[in-house]
CSV table of C-alpha atoms in Angstrom, one decimal:
chain,number,residue,atom,x,y,z
A,1217,MET,CA,0.0,0.0,0.0
A,1218,THR,CA,1.5,3.3,-1.1
A,1219,LEU,CA,0.3,6.4,0.7
A,1220,HIS,CA,0.4,9.9,-0.6
A,1221,PRO,CA,-1.1,11.8,2.3
A,1222,SER,CA,-2.1,15.3,2.9
A,1223,SER,CA,0.1,14.3,5.7
A,1224,THR,CA,0.4,17.1,8.1
A,1225,PRO,CA,-1.5,15.9,11.1
A,1226,VAL,CA,-4.7,17.8,11.9
A,1227,VAL,CA,-3.9,19.3,15.3
A,1228,PRO,CA,-4.1,22.7,17.0
A,1229,PRO,CA,-1.7,25.2,15.5
A,1230,VAL,CA,1.3,26.4,17.4
A,1231,ALA,CA,4.0,28.9,16.8
A,1232,ARG,CA,6.6,28.0,14.3
A,1233,SER,CA,10.2,27.3,15.3
A,1234,GLY,CA,12.2,30.4,16.1
A,1235,THR,CA,9.2,32.6,16.9
A,1236,ARG,CA,8.2,34.0,20.2
A,1237,HIS,CA,4.5,34.3,19.8
A,1238,SER,CA,1.9,31.7,19.0
A,1239,LEU,CA,-0.8,31.7,16.4
A,1240,PRO,CA,-4.5,31.9,17.2
A,1241,SER,CA,-5.5,28.7,18.9
A,1242,ARG,CA,-8.0,26.8,16.7
A,1243,ASP,CA,-8.0,23.2,15.5
A,1244,ARG,CA,-6.3,23.1,12.1
A,1245,PRO,CA,-8.7,22.2,9.3
A,1246,ALA,CA,-8.1,19.2,7.1
A,1247,GLU,CA,-6.1,19.7,3.9
A,1248,ALA,CA,-8.6,18.0,1.7
A,1249,GLY,CA,-8.5,20.7,-0.8
A,1250,ALA,CA,-4.8,20.7,-1.2
A,1251,LYS,CA,-3.5,20.2,-4.7
A,1252,GLY,CA,-0.5,18.1,-5.8
A,1253,ARG,CA,1.4,15.6,-3.8
A,1254,THR,CA,2.4,16.8,-0.3
A,1255,PRO,CA,5.4,15.4,1.6
A,1256,LEU,CA,5.1,12.1,3.4
A,1257,SER,CA,4.8,12.7,7.2
A,1258,PRO,CA,6.1,10.5,9.9
A,1259,SER,CA,2.5,10.2,11.1
A,1260,TRP,CA,1.9,7.6,8.4
A,1261,PHE,CA,4.2,5.1,10.3
A,1262,ALA,CA,1.2,4.8,12.6
A,1263,ALA,CA,-0.3,2.7,9.8
A,1264,VAL,CA,2.5,0.2,10.3
A,1265,MET,CA,2.0,0.3,14.1
A,1266,GLY,CA,-1.7,-0.4,13.8
A,1267,THR,CA,-1.4,-3.1,11.2
A,1268,GLY,CA,1.5,-4.8,13.2
A,1269,ILE,CA,-0.4,-4.8,16.5
A,1270,VAL,CA,-3.4,-6.5,14.9
A,1271,ALA,CA,-1.0,-9.4,14.2
A,1272,ASP,CA,0.9,-9.2,17.5
A,1273,ALA,CA,-2.3,-9.0,19.6
A,1274,ALA,CA,-3.6,-12.3,18.0
A,1275,ALA,CA,-0.6,-14.1,19.5
A,1276,ALA,CA,-1.4,-12.8,23.0
A,1277,LEU,CA,-5.0,-13.8,23.0
A,1278,PRO,CA,-6.0,-16.3,25.7
A,1279,ARG,CA,-8.5,-17.8,23.3
A,1280,GLY,CA,-8.0,-18.4,19.6
A,1281,CYS,CA,-9.8,-19.9,16.6
A,1282,PRO,CA,-8.8,-22.0,13.6
A,1283,GLY,CA,-6.8,-20.0,11.0
A,1284,LEU,CA,-6.2,-17.0,13.3
A,1285,ARG,CA,-2.4,-17.5,13.4
A,1286,ASP,CA,-2.3,-17.9,9.6
A,1287,ALA,CA,-4.2,-14.7,9.2
A,1288,ALA,CA,-2.0,-12.9,11.7
A,1289,THR,CA,1.1,-14.1,9.8
A,1290,VAL,CA,-0.3,-12.6,6.6
A,1291,ILE,CA,-1.1,-9.3,8.4
A,1292,TRP,CA,2.4,-9.2,9.9
A,1293,ALA,CA,3.9,-9.7,6.4
A,1294,GLY,CA,1.8,-6.8,5.1
A,1295,ALA,CA,3.0,-4.6,8.0
A,1296,ALA,CA,6.6,-5.5,7.2
A,1297,LEU,CA,6.2,-4.6,3.5
A,1298,LEU,CA,4.4,-1.3,4.4
A,1299,LEU,CA,7.3,-0.5,6.7
A,1300,VAL,CA,9.8,-1.0,4.0
A,1301,GLY,CA,7.8,1.1,1.6
A,1302,LEU,CA,7.4,4.0,4.0
A,1303,VAL,CA,11.1,4.0,5.0
A,1304,ILE,CA,12.1,4.2,1.4
A,1305,GLY,CA,9.5,6.8,0.5
A,1306,TYR,CA,10.4,9.0,3.5
A,1307,ALA,CA,14.1,8.8,3.0
A,1308,ARG,CA,13.8,9.7,-0.7
A,1309,GLN,CA,11.9,13.0,-0.1
A,1310,ARG,CA,14.6,14.4,2.3
A,1311,LYS,CA,12.2,16.3,4.5
A,1312,LEU,CA,13.7,15.3,7.9
A,1313,ARG,CA,15.0,18.8,8.8
A,1314,VAL,CA,11.7,20.4,7.8
A,1315,HIS,CA,9.7,18.0,9.9
A,1316,VAL,CA,11.9,18.3,12.9
A,1317,ALA,CA,11.6,22.1,12.8
A,1318,ASP,CA,7.8,21.8,12.8
A,1319,PRO,CA,6.4,21.8,16.3
A,1320,VAL,CA,3.4,19.7,15.2
A,1321,VAL,CA,4.8,17.2,12.8
A,1322,SER,CA,7.9,16.6,15.0
A,1323,GLN,CA,5.7,15.0,17.6
A,1324,PHE,CA,5.0,12.1,15.2
A,1325,PHE,CA,8.6,11.0,15.1
A,1326,GLY,CA,7.7,8.7,17.9
A,1327,ALA,CA,5.8,6.6,15.3
A,1328,PRO,CA,8.7,5.2,13.2
A,1329,PRO,CA,10.5,3.6,16.2
A,1330,MET,CA,7.3,2.0,17.3
A,1331,ALA,CA,6.7,0.7,13.8
A,1332,LEU,CA,10.1,-0.9,13.8
A,1333,LEU,CA,9.5,-2.5,17.3
A,1334,THR,CA,6.0,-3.7,16.4
A,1335,VAL,CA,7.2,-5.4,13.2
A,1336,GLY,CA,10.2,-6.8,15.0
A,1337,ALA,CA,8.0,-8.4,17.6
A,1338,GLY,CA,5.8,-9.9,14.9
A,1339,THR,CA,8.9,-11.3,13.2
A,1340,LEU,CA,9.8,-13.2,16.4
A,1341,LEU,CA,6.2,-14.4,16.9
A,1342,PHE,CA,5.3,-15.2,13.3
A,1343,GLY,CA,8.4,-14.9,11.1
A,1344,ARG,CA,9.9,-18.2,12.3
A,1345,ARG,CA,7.3,-20.0,10.3
A,1346,VAL,CA,8.4,-18.2,7.2
A,1347,ILE,CA,12.2,-17.6,7.5
A,1348,GLY,CA,13.1,-19.9,10.3
A,1349,THR,CA,13.7,-19.3,14.0
A,1350,HIS,CA,17.4,-18.3,13.8
A,1351,ALA,CA,16.7,-15.7,11.1
A,1352,ALA,CA,13.6,-14.4,12.9
A,1353,VAL,CA,15.5,-13.9,16.1
A,1354,ASN,CA,18.3,-12.1,14.3
A,1355,VAL,CA,15.9,-9.8,12.4
A,1356,ASP,CA,14.1,-9.0,15.7
A,1357,TRP,CA,17.4,-8.1,17.4
A,1358,VAL,CA,18.2,-5.7,14.6
A,1359,LEU,CA,14.8,-4.1,14.5
A,1360,TRP,CA,14.6,-3.9,18.3
A,1361,PHE,CA,18.0,-2.2,18.7
A,1362,THR,CA,17.3,0.2,15.9
A,1363,GLY,CA,13.8,1.0,17.2
A,1364,THR,CA,15.0,1.4,20.7
A,1365,ALA,CA,17.9,3.7,19.8
A,1366,LEU,CA,15.6,5.9,17.7
A,1367,GLY,CA,12.9,5.8,20.4
A,1368,LEU,CA,15.3,7.0,23.1
A,1369,ALA,CA,16.6,9.7,20.8
A,1370,THR,CA,13.1,10.9,20.1
A,1371,ALA,CA,12.1,10.8,23.8
A,1372,VAL,CA,15.0,13.2,24.5
A,1373,THR,CA,15.2,15.3,21.4
A,1374,ILE,CA,11.6,16.3,20.9
A,1375,PRO,CA,11.0,17.5,24.4
A,1376,TYR,CA,14.3,19.3,24.2
A,1377,LEU,CA,13.1,21.1,21.1
A,1378,MET,CA,9.8,21.9,22.7
A,1379,ILE,CA,11.6,23.5,25.6
A,1380,THR,CA,14.2,25.4,23.7
A,1381,ARG,CA,12.9,26.2,20.2
A,1382,HIS,CA,9.2,25.7,19.8
A,1383,ARG,CA,6.6,28.0,21.4
A,1384,PHE,CA,3.0,26.9,22.2
A,1385,GLU,CA,-0.3,28.5,23.1
A,1386,PRO,CA,-1.7,27.4,26.5
A,1387,ASP,CA,-4.2,25.2,24.7
A,1388,ALA,CA,-1.8,23.6,22.3
A,1389,ALA,CA,-1.4,20.3,24.2
A,1390,PHE,CA,-2.9,17.3,22.3
A,1391,GLY,CA,-2.5,13.5,22.4
A,1392,GLY,CA,0.3,13.6,19.8
A,1393,TRP,CA,2.6,15.0,22.5
A,1394,LEU,CA,2.6,11.4,24.0
A,1395,LEU,CA,4.1,9.9,20.9
A,1396,PRO,CA,7.8,11.0,21.5
A,1397,VAL,CA,7.8,9.4,25.0
A,1398,VAL,CA,5.9,6.2,24.4
A,1399,PRO,CA,8.6,4.3,22.3
A,1400,PRO,CA,10.7,3.3,25.4
A,1401,MET,CA,7.6,1.6,26.8
A,1402,VAL,CA,7.2,-0.3,23.6
A,1403,SER,CA,10.9,-1.3,23.7
A,1404,ALA,CA,10.3,-2.6,27.2
A,1405,ALA,CA,7.3,-4.8,26.1
A,1406,THR,CA,9.0,-6.1,22.9
A,1407,GLY,CA,12.4,-6.4,24.5
A,1408,ALA,CA,10.9,-8.9,27.1
A,1409,LEU,CA,10.3,-11.3,24.2
A,1410,LEU,CA,14.0,-11.2,23.5
A,1411,VAL,CA,15.2,-11.9,27.1
A,1412,PRO,CA,15.1,-15.7,26.7
A,1413,HIS,CA,17.2,-15.3,23.5
A,1414,ALA,CA,19.9,-13.3,25.2
A,1415,ALA,CA,23.0,-15.0,26.6
A,1416,ALA,CA,22.5,-16.3,30.1
A,1417,GLY,CA,24.0,-14.4,33.0
A,1418,GLN,CA,24.8,-10.7,32.9
A,1419,PRO,CA,23.7,-10.0,29.3
A,1420,ARG,CA,20.2,-11.4,30.0
A,1421,LEU,CA,20.0,-9.6,33.3
A,1422,ALA,CA,21.2,-6.3,31.7
A,1423,LEU,CA,18.5,-6.6,29.0
A,1424,LEU,CA,15.7,-7.3,31.5
A,1425,LEU,CA,16.8,-4.4,33.8
A,1426,SER,CA,17.1,-2.1,30.8
A,1427,CYS,CA,13.6,-2.9,29.8
A,1428,TYR,CA,12.3,-2.0,33.3
A,1429,ALA,CA,14.3,1.3,33.2
A,1430,MET,CA,12.7,2.2,29.8
A,1431,LEU,CA,9.3,1.3,31.2
A,1432,GLY,CA,9.8,3.7,34.1
A,1433,LEU,CA,11.1,6.4,31.8
A,1434,GLY,CA,8.2,6.2,29.5
A,1435,MET,CA,5.5,5.7,32.1
A,1436,LEU,CA,6.4,8.7,34.2
A,1437,ALA,CA,6.8,10.9,31.1
A,1438,VAL,CA,3.4,9.7,29.9
A,1439,LEU,CA,1.8,10.7,33.2
A,1440,LEU,CA,3.3,14.2,32.9
A,1441,VAL,CA,2.0,14.7,29.3
A,1442,LEU,CA,-1.5,13.2,30.2
A,1443,ALA,CA,-1.8,15.9,32.9
A,1444,MET,CA,-1.2,18.6,30.3
A,1445,VAL,CA,-3.6,17.0,27.8
A,1446,TYR,CA,-6.3,16.7,30.5
A,1447,SER,CA,-5.7,20.4,31.5
A,1448,ARG,CA,-6.2,21.4,27.8
A,1449,LEU,CA,-9.4,19.4,27.6
A,1450,VAL,CA,-10.9,20.9,30.8
A,1451,HIS,CA,-9.8,24.5,30.5
A,1452,HIS,CA,-10.0,25.2,26.8
A,1453,GLU,CA,-12.3,24.5,23.8
A,1454,THR,CA,-13.3,20.9,23.1
A,1455,PRO,CA,-11.0,19.4,20.4
A,1456,MET,CA,-12.5,19.1,17.0
A,1457,GLY,CA,-11.8,17.3,13.7
A,1458,GLY,CA,-8.7,15.2,13.3
A,1459,VAL,CA,-7.3,16.1,16.7
A,1460,VAL,CA,-10.0,14.0,18.4
A,1461,PRO,CA,-8.5,10.6,17.5
A,1462,THR,CA,-5.2,11.6,19.1
A,1463,VAL,CA,-7.0,11.5,22.5
A,1464,TRP,CA,-6.9,7.7,22.1
A,1465,ILE,CA,-3.1,7.7,22.3
A,1466,GLY,CA,-3.4,8.1,26.1
A,1467,VAL,CA,-5.2,4.7,26.2
A,1468,GLY,CA,-2.4,3.1,24.2
A,1469,ALA,CA,0.3,4.6,26.4
A,1470,LEU,CA,-1.3,3.3,29.6
A,1471,ASP,CA,-2.1,-0.1,28.3
A,1472,GLN,CA,1.4,-0.4,26.8
A,1473,ALA,CA,2.7,-0.1,30.4
A,1474,VAL,CA,0.4,-3.0,31.5
A,1475,THR,CA,1.5,-5.1,28.5
A,1476,ALA,CA,5.2,-4.4,29.4
A,1477,LEU,CA,4.7,-5.3,33.1
A,1478,GLY,CA,3.1,-8.6,32.0
A,1479,ALA,CA,5.7,-9.5,29.5
A,1480,LEU,CA,8.6,-8.6,31.8
A,1481,SER,CA,7.1,-10.7,34.6
A,1482,THR,CA,7.1,-13.7,32.2
A,1483,ALA,CA,10.7,-13.1,31.2
A,1484,ALA,CA,12.0,-12.3,34.8
A,1485,PRO,CA,12.4,-15.9,36.0
A,1486,SER,CA,15.1,-16.6,33.4
A,1487,ALA,CA,17.2,-13.6,34.6
A,1488,LEU,CA,16.3,-12.9,38.3
A,1489,PRO,CA,16.6,-15.1,41.4
A,1490,GLY,CA,13.4,-16.4,42.9
A,1491,PRO,CA,12.4,-13.3,45.1
A,1492,GLY,CA,13.0,-10.9,42.2
A,1493,ALA,CA,10.9,-13.0,39.8
A,1494,ARG,CA,8.0,-13.3,42.3
A,1495,GLY,CA,8.2,-9.5,42.9
A,1496,ALA,CA,8.0,-8.9,39.1
A,1497,GLU,CA,4.8,-11.0,39.0
A,1498,VAL,CA,3.3,-9.1,41.9
A,1499,ALA,CA,4.1,-5.8,40.3
A,1500,ALA,CA,2.6,-7.0,37.0
A,1501,LEU,CA,-0.6,-8.1,38.8
A,1502,LEU,CA,-1.2,-5.3,41.2
A,1503,GLY,CA,0.4,-2.5,39.2
A,1504,GLY,CA,-1.1,-3.8,36.0
A,1505,VAL,CA,-4.7,-4.0,37.2
A,1506,GLY,CA,-4.4,-0.5,38.7
A,1507,VAL,CA,-3.0,1.1,35.5
A,1508,TRP,CA,-5.6,-0.9,33.4
A,1509,GLY,CA,-8.4,0.7,35.5
A,1510,PHE,CA,-7.0,4.2,34.7
A,1511,ALA,CA,-6.8,3.2,31.1
A,1512,LEU,CA,-10.5,2.3,31.1
A,1513,LEU,CA,-11.3,5.8,32.4
A,1514,TRP,CA,-9.3,7.4,29.6
A,1515,LEU,CA,-10.9,4.9,27.1
A,1516,ALA,CA,-14.4,6.0,28.2
A,1517,LEU,CA,-13.4,9.7,27.8
A,1518,ALA,CA,-11.9,9.2,24.4
A,1519,THR,CA,-14.9,7.2,23.2
A,1520,ALA,CA,-17.3,9.9,24.4
A,1521,LEU,CA,-15.4,12.6,22.6
A,1522,THR,CA,-15.2,10.5,19.4
A,1523,VAL,CA,-18.9,9.8,19.4
A,1524,ARG,CA,-19.6,13.5,19.8
A,1525,GLU,CA,-17.3,14.4,16.9
A,1526,VAL,CA,-18.7,11.6,14.6
A,1527,ARG,CA,-22.2,13.1,15.0
A,1528,ARG,CA,-20.8,16.4,13.7
A,1529,GLY,CA,-19.0,14.6,10.8
A,1530,LEU,CA,-15.5,13.4,11.5
A,1531,PRO,CA,-13.3,13.9,8.3
A,1532,PHE,CA,-10.7,11.3,7.4
A,1533,ALA,CA,-7.1,12.2,8.4
A,1534,PRO,CA,-3.9,10.3,9.1
A,1535,THR,CA,-4.7,10.7,12.8
A,1536,TRP,CA,-7.4,8.0,12.3
A,1537,TRP,CA,-4.6,5.5,12.8
A,1538,SER,CA,-4.6,6.8,16.4
A,1539,PHE,CA,-7.6,4.6,17.0
A,1540,ILE,CA,-5.8,1.4,16.1
A,1541,PHE,CA,-2.6,1.0,18.1
A,1542,PRO,CA,-4.3,2.0,21.4
A,1543,LEU,CA,-7.1,-0.6,20.8
A,1544,GLY,CA,-4.4,-3.1,20.1
A,1545,ALA,CA,-2.6,-2.2,23.3
A,1546,CYS,CA,-6.0,-2.7,25.1
A,1547,VAL,CA,-6.0,-6.2,23.8
A,1548,THR,CA,-2.5,-7.1,24.8
A,1549,ALA,CA,-2.9,-5.5,28.2
A,1550,THR,CA,-6.1,-7.3,28.9
A,1551,SER,CA,-4.6,-10.6,27.6
A,1552,ALA,CA,-1.6,-10.1,29.9
A,1553,LEU,CA,-3.9,-9.7,32.9
A,1554,ALA,CA,-5.9,-12.8,31.7
A,1555,ALA,CA,-2.6,-14.8,31.7
A,1556,LEU,CA,-1.7,-13.6,35.2
A,1557,THR,CA,-5.1,-14.1,36.8
A,1558,GLY,CA,-7.1,-16.6,34.8
A,1559,ALA,CA,-10.1,-14.3,35.4
A,1560,GLN,CA,-12.9,-14.8,32.9
A,1561,PRO,CA,-13.7,-11.1,32.5
A,1562,PHE,CA,-10.1,-10.5,31.3
A,1563,ILE,CA,-10.2,-13.6,29.1
A,1564,TRP,CA,-13.4,-12.7,27.2
A,1565,GLY,CA,-12.8,-9.0,27.4
A,1566,SER,CA,-9.6,-9.4,25.4
A,1567,VAL,CA,-11.4,-11.5,22.8
A,1568,GLY,CA,-14.1,-9.0,22.5
A,1569,LEU,CA,-11.7,-6.1,22.2
A,1570,TYR,CA,-9.8,-8.0,19.5
A,1571,GLY,CA,-13.0,-8.2,17.5
A,1572,LEU,CA,-13.4,-4.5,17.8
A,1573,LEU,CA,-9.7,-4.0,16.8
A,1574,VAL,CA,-10.1,-6.0,13.6
A,1575,VAL,CA,-13.2,-4.1,12.6
A,1576,ALA,CA,-11.6,-0.7,13.3
A,1577,TRP,CA,-8.4,-1.7,11.5
A,1578,ALA,CA,-10.5,-2.7,8.4
A,1579,VAL,CA,-12.4,0.6,8.4
A,1580,VAL,CA,-9.3,2.8,8.8
A,1581,GLY,CA,-7.3,0.8,6.3
A,1582,TRP,CA,-10.1,1.1,3.7
A,1583,HIS,CA,-10.3,4.9,4.2
A,1584,SER,CA,-6.5,5.1,3.9
A,1585,LEU,CA,-6.5,3.2,0.6
A,1586,ARG,CA,-9.2,5.5,-0.8
A,1587,HIS,CA,-7.3,8.5,0.4
A,1588,ALA,CA,-4.1,7.3,-1.2
A,1589,ALA,CA,-5.9,6.6,-4.5
A,1590,ARG,CA,-7.5,10.0,-4.5
A,1591,ARG,CA,-4.2,11.8,-3.8
A,1592,LYS,CA,-2.5,9.8,-6.6
A,1593,GLY,CA,-5.3,10.8,-9.0
A,1594,GLN,CA,-4.7,14.5,-8.1
A,1595,ALA,CA,-0.9,14.3,-8.5
């Protein structure tokens, strides 16, 4: 699938880099009327994230069905091909400096690292049936290290630019501000899958502890940003248009923490002595259920805001992919709690959420294809 987006995310305007005053604060209208082919934005890597997690979440489900793993393997392969296409397309246009300087578009640089990590995890889960176990593990190591390095760089660089170069109105905060700080949490969750494949002893322990450190880094940063987003929602005008789907990113960030806690508790016994492994399981259970409850609150809020905007007419934008990865994180988080507790509400809740995820992915994917075809016709 080749995408030619009007790819600047639809979010509240802010001051451009190097200025001291912000623009009037209104939600930016969609660029449906733009002519010609516009630059490919990093926001489109969310399509890889969303497609990849549809596959990865299937592997985490406590209940399956015939053919599900085969279908997930095909979806993972599609995500991998889309990742390659987007990487080539983005590199060829040479817009990195322009996008980094943009206070809005730069937030979406969190998407490419998470796309690499999601496809890497899928390679380990499904790729061994296609390319063999040894090759699948090696590919995942490469994608994990690359995605983790890029994610850590994004988590530092984008906030630094926000502090030193970009200027924002008081109501400029939106869900996209979470994207630069979430990748370390995804590294923690996907890195847990690689812990058993690391050399026993200090290398395996170092990997496990690094994943916990990245989980803490991302989780605390996410809570800081969520407070700013909530303040914007309460104290300023209700978000409109394409900014509304980005509220869902908060759901994905919180549920990604639950997923990481569950995955790390599973990996801990191979690297930590008995008390440490038992502590990891307790943290995953008690901490996971607590954060999952907060995620449900944010999910209810995001759903209500979305329904309100759909009634007004929600135009398609690349930010629609903000629905998919958070829903996938809901599935993996609920599945992790199902594995830890055996509780039926978690078991069947994860299955029901996965059904919603597949439907939402199909709808957003179809609109993306129509959007790409329309932009290609205009070019």
